[in-house]
Coordinates of C-alpha atoms in Angstrom, one line a residue:
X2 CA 186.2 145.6 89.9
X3 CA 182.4 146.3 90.4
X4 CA 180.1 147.0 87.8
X5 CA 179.1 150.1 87.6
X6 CA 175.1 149.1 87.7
X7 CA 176.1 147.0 91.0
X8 CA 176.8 150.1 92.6
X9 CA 174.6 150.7 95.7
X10 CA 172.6 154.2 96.7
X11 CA 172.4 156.2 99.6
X12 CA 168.4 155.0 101.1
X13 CA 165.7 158.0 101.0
X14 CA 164.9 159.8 103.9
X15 CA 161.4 160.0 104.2
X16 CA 158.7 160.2 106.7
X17 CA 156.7 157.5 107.7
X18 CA 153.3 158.5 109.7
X19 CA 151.9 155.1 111.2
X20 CA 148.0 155.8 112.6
X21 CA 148.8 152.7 114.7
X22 CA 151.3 150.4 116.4
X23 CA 148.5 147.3 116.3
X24 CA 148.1 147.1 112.1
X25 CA 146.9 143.8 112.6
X26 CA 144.6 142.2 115.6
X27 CA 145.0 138.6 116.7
X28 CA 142.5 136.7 119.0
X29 CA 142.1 133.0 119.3
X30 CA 138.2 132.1 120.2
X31 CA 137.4 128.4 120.4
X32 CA 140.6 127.2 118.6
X33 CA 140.3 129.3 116.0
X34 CA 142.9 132.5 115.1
X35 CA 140.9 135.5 114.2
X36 CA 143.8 137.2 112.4
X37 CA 142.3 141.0 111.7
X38 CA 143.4 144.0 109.4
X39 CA 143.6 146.8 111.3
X40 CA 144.0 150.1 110.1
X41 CA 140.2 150.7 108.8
X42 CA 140.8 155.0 108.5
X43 CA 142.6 154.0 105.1
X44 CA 140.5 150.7 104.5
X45 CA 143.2 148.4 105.4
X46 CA 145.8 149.3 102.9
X47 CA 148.7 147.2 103.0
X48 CA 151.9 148.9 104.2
X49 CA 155.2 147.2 105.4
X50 CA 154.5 147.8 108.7
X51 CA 150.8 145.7 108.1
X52 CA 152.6 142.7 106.2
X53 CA 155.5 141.7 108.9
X54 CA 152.4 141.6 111.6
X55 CA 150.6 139.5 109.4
X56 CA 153.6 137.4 109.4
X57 CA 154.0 137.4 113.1
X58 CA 150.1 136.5 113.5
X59 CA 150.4 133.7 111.4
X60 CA 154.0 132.3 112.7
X61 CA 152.1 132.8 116.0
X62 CA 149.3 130.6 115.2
X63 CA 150.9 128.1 113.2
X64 CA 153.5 127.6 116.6
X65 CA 149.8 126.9 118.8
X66 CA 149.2 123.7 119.1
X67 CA 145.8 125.1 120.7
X68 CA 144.8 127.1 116.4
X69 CA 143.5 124.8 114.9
X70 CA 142.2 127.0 112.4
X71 CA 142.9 130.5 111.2
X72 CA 140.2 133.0 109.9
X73 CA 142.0 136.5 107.9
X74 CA 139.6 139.4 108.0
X75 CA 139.7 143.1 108.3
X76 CA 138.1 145.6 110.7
X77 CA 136.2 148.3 109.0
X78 CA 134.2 148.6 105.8
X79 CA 136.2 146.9 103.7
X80 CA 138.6 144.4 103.6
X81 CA 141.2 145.7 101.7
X82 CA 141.6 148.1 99.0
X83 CA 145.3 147.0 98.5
X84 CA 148.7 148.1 98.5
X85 CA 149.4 151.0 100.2
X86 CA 150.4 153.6 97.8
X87 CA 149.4 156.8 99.6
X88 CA 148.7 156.7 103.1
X89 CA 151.0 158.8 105.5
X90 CA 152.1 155.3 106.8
X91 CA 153.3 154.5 102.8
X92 CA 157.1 152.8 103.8
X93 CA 158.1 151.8 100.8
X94 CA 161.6 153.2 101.7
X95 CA 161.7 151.3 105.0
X96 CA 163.9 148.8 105.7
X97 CA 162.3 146.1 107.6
X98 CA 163.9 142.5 109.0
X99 CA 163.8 139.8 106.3
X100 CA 162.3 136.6 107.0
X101 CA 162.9 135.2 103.6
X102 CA 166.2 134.6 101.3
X103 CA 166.1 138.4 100.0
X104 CA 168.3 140.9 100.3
X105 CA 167.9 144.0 101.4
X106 CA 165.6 146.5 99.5
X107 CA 166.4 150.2 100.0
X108 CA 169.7 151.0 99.1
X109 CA 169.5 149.1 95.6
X110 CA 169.3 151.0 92.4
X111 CA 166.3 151.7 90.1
X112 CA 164.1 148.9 89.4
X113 CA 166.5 146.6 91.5
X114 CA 164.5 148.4 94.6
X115 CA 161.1 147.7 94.0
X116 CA 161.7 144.4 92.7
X117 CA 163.8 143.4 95.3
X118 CA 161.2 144.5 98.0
X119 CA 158.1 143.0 96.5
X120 CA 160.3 139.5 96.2
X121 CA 159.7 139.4 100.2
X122 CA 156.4 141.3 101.0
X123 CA 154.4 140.8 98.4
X124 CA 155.2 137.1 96.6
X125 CA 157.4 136.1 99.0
X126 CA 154.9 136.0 101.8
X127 CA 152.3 135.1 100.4
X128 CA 153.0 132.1 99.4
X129 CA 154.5 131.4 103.0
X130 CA 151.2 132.1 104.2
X131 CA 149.4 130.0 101.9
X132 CA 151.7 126.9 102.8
X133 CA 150.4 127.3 106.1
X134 CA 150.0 123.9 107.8
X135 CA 146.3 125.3 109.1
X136 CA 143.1 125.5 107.2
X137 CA 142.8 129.2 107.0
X138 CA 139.3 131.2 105.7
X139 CA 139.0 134.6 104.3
X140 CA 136.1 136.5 105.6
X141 CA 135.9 139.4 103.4
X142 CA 133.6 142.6 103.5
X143 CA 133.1 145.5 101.2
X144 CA 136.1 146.4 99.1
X145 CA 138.8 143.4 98.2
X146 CA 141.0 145.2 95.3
X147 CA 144.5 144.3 93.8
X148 CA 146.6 143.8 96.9
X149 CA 143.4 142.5 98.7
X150 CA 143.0 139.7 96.2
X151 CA 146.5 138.3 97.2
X152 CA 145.4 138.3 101.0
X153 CA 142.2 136.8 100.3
X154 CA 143.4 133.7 97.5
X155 CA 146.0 132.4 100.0
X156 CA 143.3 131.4 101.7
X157 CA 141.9 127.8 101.5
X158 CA 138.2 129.5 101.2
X159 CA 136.7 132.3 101.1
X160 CA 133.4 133.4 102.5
X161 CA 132.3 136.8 101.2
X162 CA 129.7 139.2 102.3
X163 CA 126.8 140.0 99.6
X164 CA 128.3 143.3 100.0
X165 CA 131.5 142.2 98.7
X166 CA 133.1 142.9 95.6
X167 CA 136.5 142.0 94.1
X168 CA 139.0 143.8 91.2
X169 CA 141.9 144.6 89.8
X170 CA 142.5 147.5 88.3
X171 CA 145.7 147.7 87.7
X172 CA 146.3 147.6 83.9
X173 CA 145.0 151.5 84.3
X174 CA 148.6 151.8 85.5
X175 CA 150.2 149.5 82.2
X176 CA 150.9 146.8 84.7
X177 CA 149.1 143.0 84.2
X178 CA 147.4 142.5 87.9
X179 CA 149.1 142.5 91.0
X180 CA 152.2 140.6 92.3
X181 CA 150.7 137.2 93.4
X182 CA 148.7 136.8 90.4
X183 CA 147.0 133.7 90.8
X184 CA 144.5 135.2 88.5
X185 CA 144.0 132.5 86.3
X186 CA 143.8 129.8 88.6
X187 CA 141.2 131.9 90.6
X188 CA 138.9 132.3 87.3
X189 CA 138.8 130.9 84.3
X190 CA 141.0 132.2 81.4
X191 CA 138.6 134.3 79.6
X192 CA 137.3 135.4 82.9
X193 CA 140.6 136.3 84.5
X194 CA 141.1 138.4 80.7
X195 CA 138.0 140.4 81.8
X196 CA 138.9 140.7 84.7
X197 CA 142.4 142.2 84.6
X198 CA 141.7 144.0 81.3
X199 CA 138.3 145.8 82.1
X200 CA 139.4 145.8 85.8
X201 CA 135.4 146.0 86.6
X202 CA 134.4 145.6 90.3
X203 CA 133.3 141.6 90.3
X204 CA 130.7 141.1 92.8
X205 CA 130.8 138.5 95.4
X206 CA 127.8 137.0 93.7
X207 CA 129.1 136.4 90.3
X208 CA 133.0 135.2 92.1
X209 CA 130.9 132.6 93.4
X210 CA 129.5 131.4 90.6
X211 CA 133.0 130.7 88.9
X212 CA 134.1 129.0 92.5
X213 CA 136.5 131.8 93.8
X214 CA 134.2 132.3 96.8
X215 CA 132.7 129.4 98.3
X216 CA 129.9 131.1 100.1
X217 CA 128.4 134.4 100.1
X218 CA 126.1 135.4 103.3
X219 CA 124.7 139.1 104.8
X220 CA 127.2 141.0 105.9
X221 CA 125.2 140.7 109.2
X222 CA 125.6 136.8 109.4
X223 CA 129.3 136.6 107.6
X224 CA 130.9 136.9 111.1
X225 CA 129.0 133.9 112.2
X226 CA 128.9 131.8 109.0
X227 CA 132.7 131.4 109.0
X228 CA 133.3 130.9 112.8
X229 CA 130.4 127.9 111.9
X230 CA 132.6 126.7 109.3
X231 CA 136.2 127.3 111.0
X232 CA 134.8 125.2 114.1
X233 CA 134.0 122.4 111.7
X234 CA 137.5 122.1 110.4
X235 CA 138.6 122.8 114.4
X236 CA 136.4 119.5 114.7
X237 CA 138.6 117.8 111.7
X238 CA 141.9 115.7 112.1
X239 CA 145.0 117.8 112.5
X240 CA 147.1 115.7 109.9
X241 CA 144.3 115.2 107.8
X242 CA 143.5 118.7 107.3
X243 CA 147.3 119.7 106.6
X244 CA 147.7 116.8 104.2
X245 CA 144.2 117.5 102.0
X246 CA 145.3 121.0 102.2
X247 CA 148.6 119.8 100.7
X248 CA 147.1 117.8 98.2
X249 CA 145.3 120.1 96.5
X250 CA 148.2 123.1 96.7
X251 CA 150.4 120.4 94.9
X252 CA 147.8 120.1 92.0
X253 CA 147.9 123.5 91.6
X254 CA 151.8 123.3 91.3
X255 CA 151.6 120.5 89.0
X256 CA 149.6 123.1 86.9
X257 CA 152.3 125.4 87.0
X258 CA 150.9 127.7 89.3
X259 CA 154.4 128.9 90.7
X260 CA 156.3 128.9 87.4
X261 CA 153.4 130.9 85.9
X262 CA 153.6 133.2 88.7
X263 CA 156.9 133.5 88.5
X264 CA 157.1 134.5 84.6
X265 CA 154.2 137.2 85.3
X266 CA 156.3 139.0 88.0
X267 CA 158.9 139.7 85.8
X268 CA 156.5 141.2 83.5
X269 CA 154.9 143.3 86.6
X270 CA 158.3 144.5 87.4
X271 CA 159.1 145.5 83.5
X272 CA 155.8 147.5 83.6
X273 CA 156.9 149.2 86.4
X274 CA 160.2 150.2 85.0
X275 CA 158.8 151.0 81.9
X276 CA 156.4 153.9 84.0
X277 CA 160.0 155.1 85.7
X278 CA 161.3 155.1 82.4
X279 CA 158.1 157.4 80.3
X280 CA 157.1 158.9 83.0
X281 CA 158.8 159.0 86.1
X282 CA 156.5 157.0 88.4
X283 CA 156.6 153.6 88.9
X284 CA 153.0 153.8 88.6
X285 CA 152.5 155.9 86.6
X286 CA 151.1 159.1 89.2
X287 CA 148.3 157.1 90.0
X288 CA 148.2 157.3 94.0
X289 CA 145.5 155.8 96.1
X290 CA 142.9 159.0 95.7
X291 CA 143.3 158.7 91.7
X292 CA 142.8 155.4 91.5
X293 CA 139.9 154.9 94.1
X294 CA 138.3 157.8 92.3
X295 CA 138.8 156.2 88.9
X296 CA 137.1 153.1 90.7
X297 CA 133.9 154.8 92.3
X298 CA 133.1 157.0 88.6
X299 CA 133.1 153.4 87.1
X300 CA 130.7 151.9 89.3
X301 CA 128.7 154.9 89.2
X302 CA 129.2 156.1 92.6
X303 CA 130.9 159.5 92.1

């Protein structure tokens, strides 16, 4: 006999808006993928619909014997000011195709739904991405916040705009950083403590200086900079970039990158039933307006 908390639910009915049917742009130039967030009205907030194209750009590239390189960046302003969490193209309640071992999402119960969902889009794929057998490059512009982060640190580098600044503000909604949280591995510990619990814009400037960004140029030359630094690695043996690539994700795992991540998104996902369970919000009423507002008082820009 099923248990009762087994039971499945009836999916919501809600209406998804999308702006566009292209949420990501893909261009190879010189051997290189240019792999490009596209929906720059809402600064390339992350919906469902944006993450399975990003998985089809990369599948794409990685199956192109002619990429020998892949550069992630996004159209716009910014590159991304994260999850989407209030755009009329929000589809949290949408059932898309799986590509990894996960159920699916949108008729499970309670937590079960969110945690189910994030398993695939958010961890799930991100570390598929980062296991990419390509050297990949961020290029990242203006705003790179929570869900950004995640985009940008699967990379192998980053090159950042002076413009650029990174954050995580999440704790605002009692939640420890986003899903991927590579946090610590990305900063050190102290750092990554100021980081998650001030959740302070961190400028490209200072990231550099504790090796999260490799290089920061003009947003006028950033373009140029990385396509010079993707068509060195073009330049570079196939194998040996896979395998140095390989090498140094493996330290990383002997580190207990994976396990670590693996404990801290089961303490995102008790923070997020503990919002449903005070105050009826996973988190906690804080859509995108209240939180990007919250973020341009701090830095003294509203």
């Amino acid at each position: 006999m099923m248990n009762e908390a087994d039971r499945l639910v009836e999916p919501q009915k809600v209406d998804i808006v999308y702006e566009t049917d292209q949420p990501v742009t893909y261009e190879v130039i010189d051997n290189v993928a240019w792999i490009m967030l596209n929906r720059p009205g809402f600064n390339n907030a992350q919906n469902g619909q944006m993450t399975y194209a990003l998985d089809d750009a990369f599948i794409r590239a990685t199956n192109d014997d002619d990429v020998r390189c892949i550069v992630l960046g996004g159209n716009g302003k910014h590159f991304s000011a994260g999850h989407d969490i209030g755009t009329p193209g929000r589809d949290l309640h949408k059932q898309f195709e799986n590509r990894l071992m996960v159920p699916t999402h949108v008729n499970k119960p309670a937590a079960e739904l969110l945690y189910t969902r994030e398993k695939e889009q958010y961890v799930g794929m991100c570390r598929r991405w980062r296991d990419v057998a390509k050297p990949t490059i961020a290029m990242v512009q203006g705003a790179c916040v929570a869900g950004g982060l995640m985009l940008a640190w699967v990379c192998d580098l980053i090159v950042a705009s002076d413009d650029a600044f990174f954050q995580d503000p999440v704790n605002r909604m009692g939640i420890p950083g986003v899903e991927y949280f590579a946090h610590a591995y990305e900063l050190p510990p102290r750092i990554a403590k100021e980081f998650l619990l001030l959740g302070e814009r961190m400028s490209a400037q200072r990231a550099e200086q504790f090796g999260m960004v490799n290089k920061v140029v003009s947003r006028e030359t950033l373009r140029e900079t990385v396509a010079a630094m993707a068509a060195k690695l073009v330049a570079q043996p196939r194998l040996g970039n896979w395998l140095t690539k390989q090498a140094v994700n493996h330290v990383e795992e002997l580190m207990g990158k994976r396990n670590a991540m693996e404990a801290v998104y089961h303490m995102h996902h008790f923070a997020h039933a503990q919002n449903d369970l005070t105050q009826g919000n996973s988190i906690a009423g804080l859509d995108a307006k209240a939180m990007a507002a919250a973020n341009k008082k701090e830095a003294g820009e509203g």
